[in-house]
PDB file of C-alpha atoms in Angstrom:
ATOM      1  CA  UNK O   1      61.570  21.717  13.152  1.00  0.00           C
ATOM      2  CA  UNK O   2      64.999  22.523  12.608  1.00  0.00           C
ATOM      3  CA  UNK O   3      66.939  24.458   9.744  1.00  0.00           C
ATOM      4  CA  UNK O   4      69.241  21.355   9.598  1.00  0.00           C
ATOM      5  CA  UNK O   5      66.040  18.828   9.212  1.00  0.00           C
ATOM      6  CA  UNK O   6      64.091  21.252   6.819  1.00  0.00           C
ATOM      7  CA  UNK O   7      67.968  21.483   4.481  1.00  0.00           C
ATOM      8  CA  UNK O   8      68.081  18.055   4.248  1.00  0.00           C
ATOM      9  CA  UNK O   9      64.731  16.979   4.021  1.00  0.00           C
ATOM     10  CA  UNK O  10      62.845  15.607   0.409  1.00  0.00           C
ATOM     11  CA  UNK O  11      61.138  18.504  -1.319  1.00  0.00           C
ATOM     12  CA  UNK O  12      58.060  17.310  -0.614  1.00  0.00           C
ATOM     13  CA  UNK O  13      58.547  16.812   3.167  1.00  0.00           C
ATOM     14  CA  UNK O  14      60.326  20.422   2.774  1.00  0.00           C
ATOM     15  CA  UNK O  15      57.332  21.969   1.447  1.00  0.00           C
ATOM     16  CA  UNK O  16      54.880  20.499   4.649  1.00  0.00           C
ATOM     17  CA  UNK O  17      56.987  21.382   6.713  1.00  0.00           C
ATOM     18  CA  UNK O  18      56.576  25.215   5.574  1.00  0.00           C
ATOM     19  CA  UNK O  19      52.905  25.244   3.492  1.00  0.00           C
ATOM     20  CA  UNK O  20      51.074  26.602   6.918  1.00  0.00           C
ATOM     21  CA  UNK O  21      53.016  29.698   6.443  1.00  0.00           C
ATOM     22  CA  UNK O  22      51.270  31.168   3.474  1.00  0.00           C
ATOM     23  CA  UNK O  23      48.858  29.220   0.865  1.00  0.00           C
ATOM     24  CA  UNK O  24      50.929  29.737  -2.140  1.00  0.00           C
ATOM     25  CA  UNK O  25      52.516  26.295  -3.162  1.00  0.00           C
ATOM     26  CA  UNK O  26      54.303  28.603  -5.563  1.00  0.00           C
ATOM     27  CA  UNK O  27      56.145  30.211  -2.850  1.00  0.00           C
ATOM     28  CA  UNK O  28      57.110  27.298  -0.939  1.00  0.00           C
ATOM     29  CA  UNK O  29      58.778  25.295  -3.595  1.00  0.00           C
ATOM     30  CA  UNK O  30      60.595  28.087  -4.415  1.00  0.00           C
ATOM     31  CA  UNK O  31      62.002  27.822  -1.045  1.00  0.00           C
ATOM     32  CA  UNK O  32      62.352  24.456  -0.944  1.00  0.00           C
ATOM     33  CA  UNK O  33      64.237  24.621  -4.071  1.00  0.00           C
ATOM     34  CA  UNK O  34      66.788  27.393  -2.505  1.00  0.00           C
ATOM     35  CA  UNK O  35      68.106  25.109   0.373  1.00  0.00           C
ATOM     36  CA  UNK O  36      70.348  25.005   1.877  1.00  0.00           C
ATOM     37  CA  UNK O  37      70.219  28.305   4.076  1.00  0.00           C
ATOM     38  CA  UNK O  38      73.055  28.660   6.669  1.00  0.00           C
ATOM     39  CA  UNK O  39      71.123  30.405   8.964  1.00  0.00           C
ATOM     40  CA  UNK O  40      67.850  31.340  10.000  1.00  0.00           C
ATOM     41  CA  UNK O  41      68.141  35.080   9.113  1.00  0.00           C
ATOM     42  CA  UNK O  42      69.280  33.321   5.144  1.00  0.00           C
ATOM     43  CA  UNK O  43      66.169  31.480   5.335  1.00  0.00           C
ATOM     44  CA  UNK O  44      63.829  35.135   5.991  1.00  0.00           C
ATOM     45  CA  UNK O  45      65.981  36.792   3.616  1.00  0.00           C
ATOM     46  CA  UNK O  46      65.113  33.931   1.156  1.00  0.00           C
ATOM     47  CA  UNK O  47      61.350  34.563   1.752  1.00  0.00           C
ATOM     48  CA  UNK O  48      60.795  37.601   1.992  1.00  0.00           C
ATOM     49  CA  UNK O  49      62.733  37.869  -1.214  1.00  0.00           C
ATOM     50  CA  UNK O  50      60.015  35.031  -2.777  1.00  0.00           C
ATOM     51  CA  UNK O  51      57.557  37.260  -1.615  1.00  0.00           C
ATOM     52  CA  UNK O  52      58.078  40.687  -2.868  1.00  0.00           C
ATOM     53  CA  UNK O  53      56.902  39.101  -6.233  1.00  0.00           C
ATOM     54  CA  UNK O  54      53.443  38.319  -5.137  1.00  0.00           C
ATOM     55  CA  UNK O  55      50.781  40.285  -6.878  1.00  0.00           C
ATOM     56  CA  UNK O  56      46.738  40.661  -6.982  1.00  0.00           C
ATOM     57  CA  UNK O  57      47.029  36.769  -7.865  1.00  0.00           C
ATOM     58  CA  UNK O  58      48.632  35.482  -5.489  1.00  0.00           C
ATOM     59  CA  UNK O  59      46.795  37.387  -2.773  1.00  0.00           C
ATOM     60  CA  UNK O  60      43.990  36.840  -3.887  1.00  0.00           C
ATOM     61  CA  UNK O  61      44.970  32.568  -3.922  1.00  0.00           C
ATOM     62  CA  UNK O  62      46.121  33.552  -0.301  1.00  0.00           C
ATOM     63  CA  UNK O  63      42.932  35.292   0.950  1.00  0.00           C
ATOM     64  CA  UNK O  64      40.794  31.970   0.037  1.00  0.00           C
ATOM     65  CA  UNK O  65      42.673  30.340   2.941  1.00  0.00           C
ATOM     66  CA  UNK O  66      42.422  33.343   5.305  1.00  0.00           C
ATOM     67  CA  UNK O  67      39.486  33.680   7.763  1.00  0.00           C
ATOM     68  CA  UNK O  68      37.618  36.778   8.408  1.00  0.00           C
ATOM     69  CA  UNK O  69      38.892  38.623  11.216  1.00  0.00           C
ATOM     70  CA  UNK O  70      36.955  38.180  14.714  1.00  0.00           C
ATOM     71  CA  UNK O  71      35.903  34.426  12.982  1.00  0.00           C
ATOM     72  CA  UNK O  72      37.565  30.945  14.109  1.00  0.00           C
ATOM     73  CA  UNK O  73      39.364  29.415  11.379  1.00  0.00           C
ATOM     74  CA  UNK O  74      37.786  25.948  10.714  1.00  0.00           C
ATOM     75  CA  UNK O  75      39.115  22.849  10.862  1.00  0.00           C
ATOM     76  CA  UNK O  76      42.611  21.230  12.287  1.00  0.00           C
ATOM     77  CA  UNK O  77      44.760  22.256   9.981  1.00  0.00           C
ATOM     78  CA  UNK O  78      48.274  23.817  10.977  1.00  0.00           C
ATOM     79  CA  UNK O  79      47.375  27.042   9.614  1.00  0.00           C
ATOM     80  CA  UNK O  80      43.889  27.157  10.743  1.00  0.00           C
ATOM     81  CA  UNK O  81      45.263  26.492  14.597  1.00  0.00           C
ATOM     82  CA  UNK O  82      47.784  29.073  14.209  1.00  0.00           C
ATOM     83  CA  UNK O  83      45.457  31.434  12.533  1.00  0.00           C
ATOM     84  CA  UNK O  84      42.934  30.595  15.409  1.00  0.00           C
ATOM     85  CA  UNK O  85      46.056  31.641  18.034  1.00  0.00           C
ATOM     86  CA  UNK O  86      46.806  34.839  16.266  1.00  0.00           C
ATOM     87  CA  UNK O  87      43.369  36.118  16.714  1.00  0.00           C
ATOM     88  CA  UNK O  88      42.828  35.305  20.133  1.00  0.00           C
ATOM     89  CA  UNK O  89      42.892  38.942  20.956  1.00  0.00           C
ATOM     90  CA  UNK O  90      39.664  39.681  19.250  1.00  0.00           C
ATOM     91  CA  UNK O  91      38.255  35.775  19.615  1.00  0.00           C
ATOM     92  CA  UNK O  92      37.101  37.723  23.155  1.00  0.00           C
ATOM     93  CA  UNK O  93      33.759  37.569  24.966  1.00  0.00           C
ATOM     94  CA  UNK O  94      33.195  41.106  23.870  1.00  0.00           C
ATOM     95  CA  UNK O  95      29.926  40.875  21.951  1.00  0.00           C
ATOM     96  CA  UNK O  96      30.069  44.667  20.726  1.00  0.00           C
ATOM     97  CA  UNK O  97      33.712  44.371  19.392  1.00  0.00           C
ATOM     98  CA  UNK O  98      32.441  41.455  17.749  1.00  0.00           C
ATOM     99  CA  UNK O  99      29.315  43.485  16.440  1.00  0.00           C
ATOM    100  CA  UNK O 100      31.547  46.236  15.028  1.00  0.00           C
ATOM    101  CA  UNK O 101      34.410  43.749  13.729  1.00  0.00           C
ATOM    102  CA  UNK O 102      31.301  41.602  11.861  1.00  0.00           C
ATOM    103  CA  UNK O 103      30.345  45.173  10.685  1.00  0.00           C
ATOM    104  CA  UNK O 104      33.398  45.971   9.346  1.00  0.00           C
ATOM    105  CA  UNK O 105      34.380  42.655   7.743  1.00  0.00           C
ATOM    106  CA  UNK O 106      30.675  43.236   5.556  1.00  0.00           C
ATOM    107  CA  UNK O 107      31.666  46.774   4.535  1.00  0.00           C
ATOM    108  CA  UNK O 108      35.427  45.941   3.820  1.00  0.00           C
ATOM    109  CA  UNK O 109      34.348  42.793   1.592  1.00  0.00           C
ATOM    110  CA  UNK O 110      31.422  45.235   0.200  1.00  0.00           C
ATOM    111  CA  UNK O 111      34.054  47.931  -0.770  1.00  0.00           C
ATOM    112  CA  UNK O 112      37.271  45.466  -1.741  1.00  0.00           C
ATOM    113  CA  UNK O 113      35.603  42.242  -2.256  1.00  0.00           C
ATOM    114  CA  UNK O 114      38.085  40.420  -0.391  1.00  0.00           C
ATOM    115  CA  UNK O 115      38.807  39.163   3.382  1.00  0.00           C
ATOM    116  CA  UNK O 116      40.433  41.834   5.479  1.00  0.00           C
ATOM    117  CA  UNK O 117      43.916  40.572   6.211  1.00  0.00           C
ATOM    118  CA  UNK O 118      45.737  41.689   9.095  1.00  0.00           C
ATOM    119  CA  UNK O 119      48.422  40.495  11.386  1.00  0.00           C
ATOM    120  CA  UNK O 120      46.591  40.054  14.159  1.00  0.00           C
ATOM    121  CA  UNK O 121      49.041  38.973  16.646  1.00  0.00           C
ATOM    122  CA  UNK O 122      50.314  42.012  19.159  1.00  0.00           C
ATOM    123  CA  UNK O 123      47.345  43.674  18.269  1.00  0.00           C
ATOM    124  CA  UNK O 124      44.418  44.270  20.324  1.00  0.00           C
ATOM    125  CA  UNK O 125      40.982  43.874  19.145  1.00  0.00           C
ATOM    126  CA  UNK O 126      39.979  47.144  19.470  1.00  0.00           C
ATOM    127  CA  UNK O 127      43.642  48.222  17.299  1.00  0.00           C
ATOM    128  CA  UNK O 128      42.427  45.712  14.867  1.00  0.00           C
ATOM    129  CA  UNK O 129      38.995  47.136  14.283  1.00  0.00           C
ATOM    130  CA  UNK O 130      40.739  50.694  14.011  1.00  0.00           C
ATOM    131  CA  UNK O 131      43.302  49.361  11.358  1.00  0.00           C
ATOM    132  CA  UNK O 132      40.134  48.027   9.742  1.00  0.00           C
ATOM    133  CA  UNK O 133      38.081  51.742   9.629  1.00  0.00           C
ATOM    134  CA  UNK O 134      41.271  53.574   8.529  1.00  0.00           C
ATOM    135  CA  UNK O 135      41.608  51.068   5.216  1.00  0.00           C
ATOM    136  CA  UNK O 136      38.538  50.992   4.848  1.00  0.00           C
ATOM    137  CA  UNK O 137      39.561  55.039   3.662  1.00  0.00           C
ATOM    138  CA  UNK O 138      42.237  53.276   0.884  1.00  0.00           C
ATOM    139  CA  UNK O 139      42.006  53.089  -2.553  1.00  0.00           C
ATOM    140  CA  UNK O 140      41.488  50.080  -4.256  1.00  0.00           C
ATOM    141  CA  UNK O 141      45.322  50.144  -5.117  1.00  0.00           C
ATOM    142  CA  UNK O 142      46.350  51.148  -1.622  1.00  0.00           C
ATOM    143  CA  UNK O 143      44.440  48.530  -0.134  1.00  0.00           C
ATOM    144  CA  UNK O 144      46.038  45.718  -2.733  1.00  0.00           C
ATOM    145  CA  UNK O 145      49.487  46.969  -1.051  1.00  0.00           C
ATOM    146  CA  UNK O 146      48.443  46.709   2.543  1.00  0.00           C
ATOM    147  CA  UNK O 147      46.819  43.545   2.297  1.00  0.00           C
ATOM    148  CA  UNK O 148      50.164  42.330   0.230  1.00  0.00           C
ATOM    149  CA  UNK O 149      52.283  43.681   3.019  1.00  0.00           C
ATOM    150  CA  UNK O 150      50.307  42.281   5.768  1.00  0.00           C
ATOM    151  CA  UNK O 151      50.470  39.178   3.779  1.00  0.00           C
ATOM    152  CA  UNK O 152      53.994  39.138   4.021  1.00  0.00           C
ATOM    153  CA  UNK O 153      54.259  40.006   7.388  1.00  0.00           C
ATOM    154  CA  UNK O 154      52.168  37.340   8.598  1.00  0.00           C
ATOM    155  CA  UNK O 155      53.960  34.810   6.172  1.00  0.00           C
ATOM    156  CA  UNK O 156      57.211  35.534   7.335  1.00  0.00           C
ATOM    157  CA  UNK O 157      56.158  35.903  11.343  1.00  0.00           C
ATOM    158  CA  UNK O 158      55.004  31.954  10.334  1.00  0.00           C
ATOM    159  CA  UNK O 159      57.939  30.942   8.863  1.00  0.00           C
ATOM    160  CA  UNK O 160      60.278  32.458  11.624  1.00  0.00           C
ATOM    161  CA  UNK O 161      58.074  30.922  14.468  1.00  0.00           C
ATOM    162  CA  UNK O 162      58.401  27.664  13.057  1.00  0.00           C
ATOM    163  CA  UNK O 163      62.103  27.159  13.266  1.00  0.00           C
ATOM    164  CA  UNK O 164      62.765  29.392  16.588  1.00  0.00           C
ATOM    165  CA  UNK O 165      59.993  26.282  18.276  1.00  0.00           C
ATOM    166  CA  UNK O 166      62.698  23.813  18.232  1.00  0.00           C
ATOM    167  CA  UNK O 167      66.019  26.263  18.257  1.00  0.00           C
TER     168      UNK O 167
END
């Protein structure tokens, strides 16, 4: 997609066009509803601006679509293919990294009661599963703000991937 077709398309086709980047309708209307952006770098600034207002609600909202890390995301979905892509580092054939990530996932959701969220991509597995033991080390609080920030990261990585495809 283009930043020309996504300024001048309906809301609604606006909002498709950008709801695989995060599950928070909230945050894509928003967007929708600040066109037209000039330039790419308007339309990051933009969201990433939307996004420093997310709190324990919205990630929370945001976690339900999110699989566990080392797990395929189901279904055909655009977000559940990318998802699927950005873990294909630790999607490996390496049966104890998937053994210690599966361990990890069950103590994290134990401890936080919530799916680990991590940008995956440009990470190895084995980074992964050390990001994973060091938060497991967070506070509640602390952990809340890493899994925001990751959120954003990963929302914003989305958004800026789908408009460099066709530039």
């Amino acid at each position: 997609m283009t930043l020309e077709h996504f300024n001048q398309a309906t809301a609604d086709e606006a909002k498709k066009q950008i709801a695989h980047c995060v599950a928070l309708e909230a945050w894509a209307a928003a967007l929708v509803v600040a066109r037209p952006f000039a330039s790419l770098d308007d339309l990051l600034r933009a969201g990433s601006e939307l996004a420093r207002d997310w709190d324990e609600q919205a990630l929370s909202l945001a976690l339900s679509a999110h699989p566990r890390i080392g797990e395929k995301a189901p279904g055909s979905s655009k977000e559940a293919r990318l998802s699927r892509g950005e873990q294909q580092q630790v999607s490996s054939e390496d049966s104890e990294l998937r053994q210690a990530l599966r361990a990890g996932n069950m103590a994290y959701e134990q401890r936080f009661a919530q799916v680990f969220l991590i940008r995956a991509r440009g990470r190895s597995g084995e980074e992964i599963l050390t990001e994973l033991h060091r938060r497991l080390l967070n506070t509640p609080q602390q952990e809340r703000q890493e899994a925001l920030d990751q959120l954003r990261e990963i929302t914003l990585l989305r958004l800026k991937e789908t408009f460099n495809e066709h530039d």
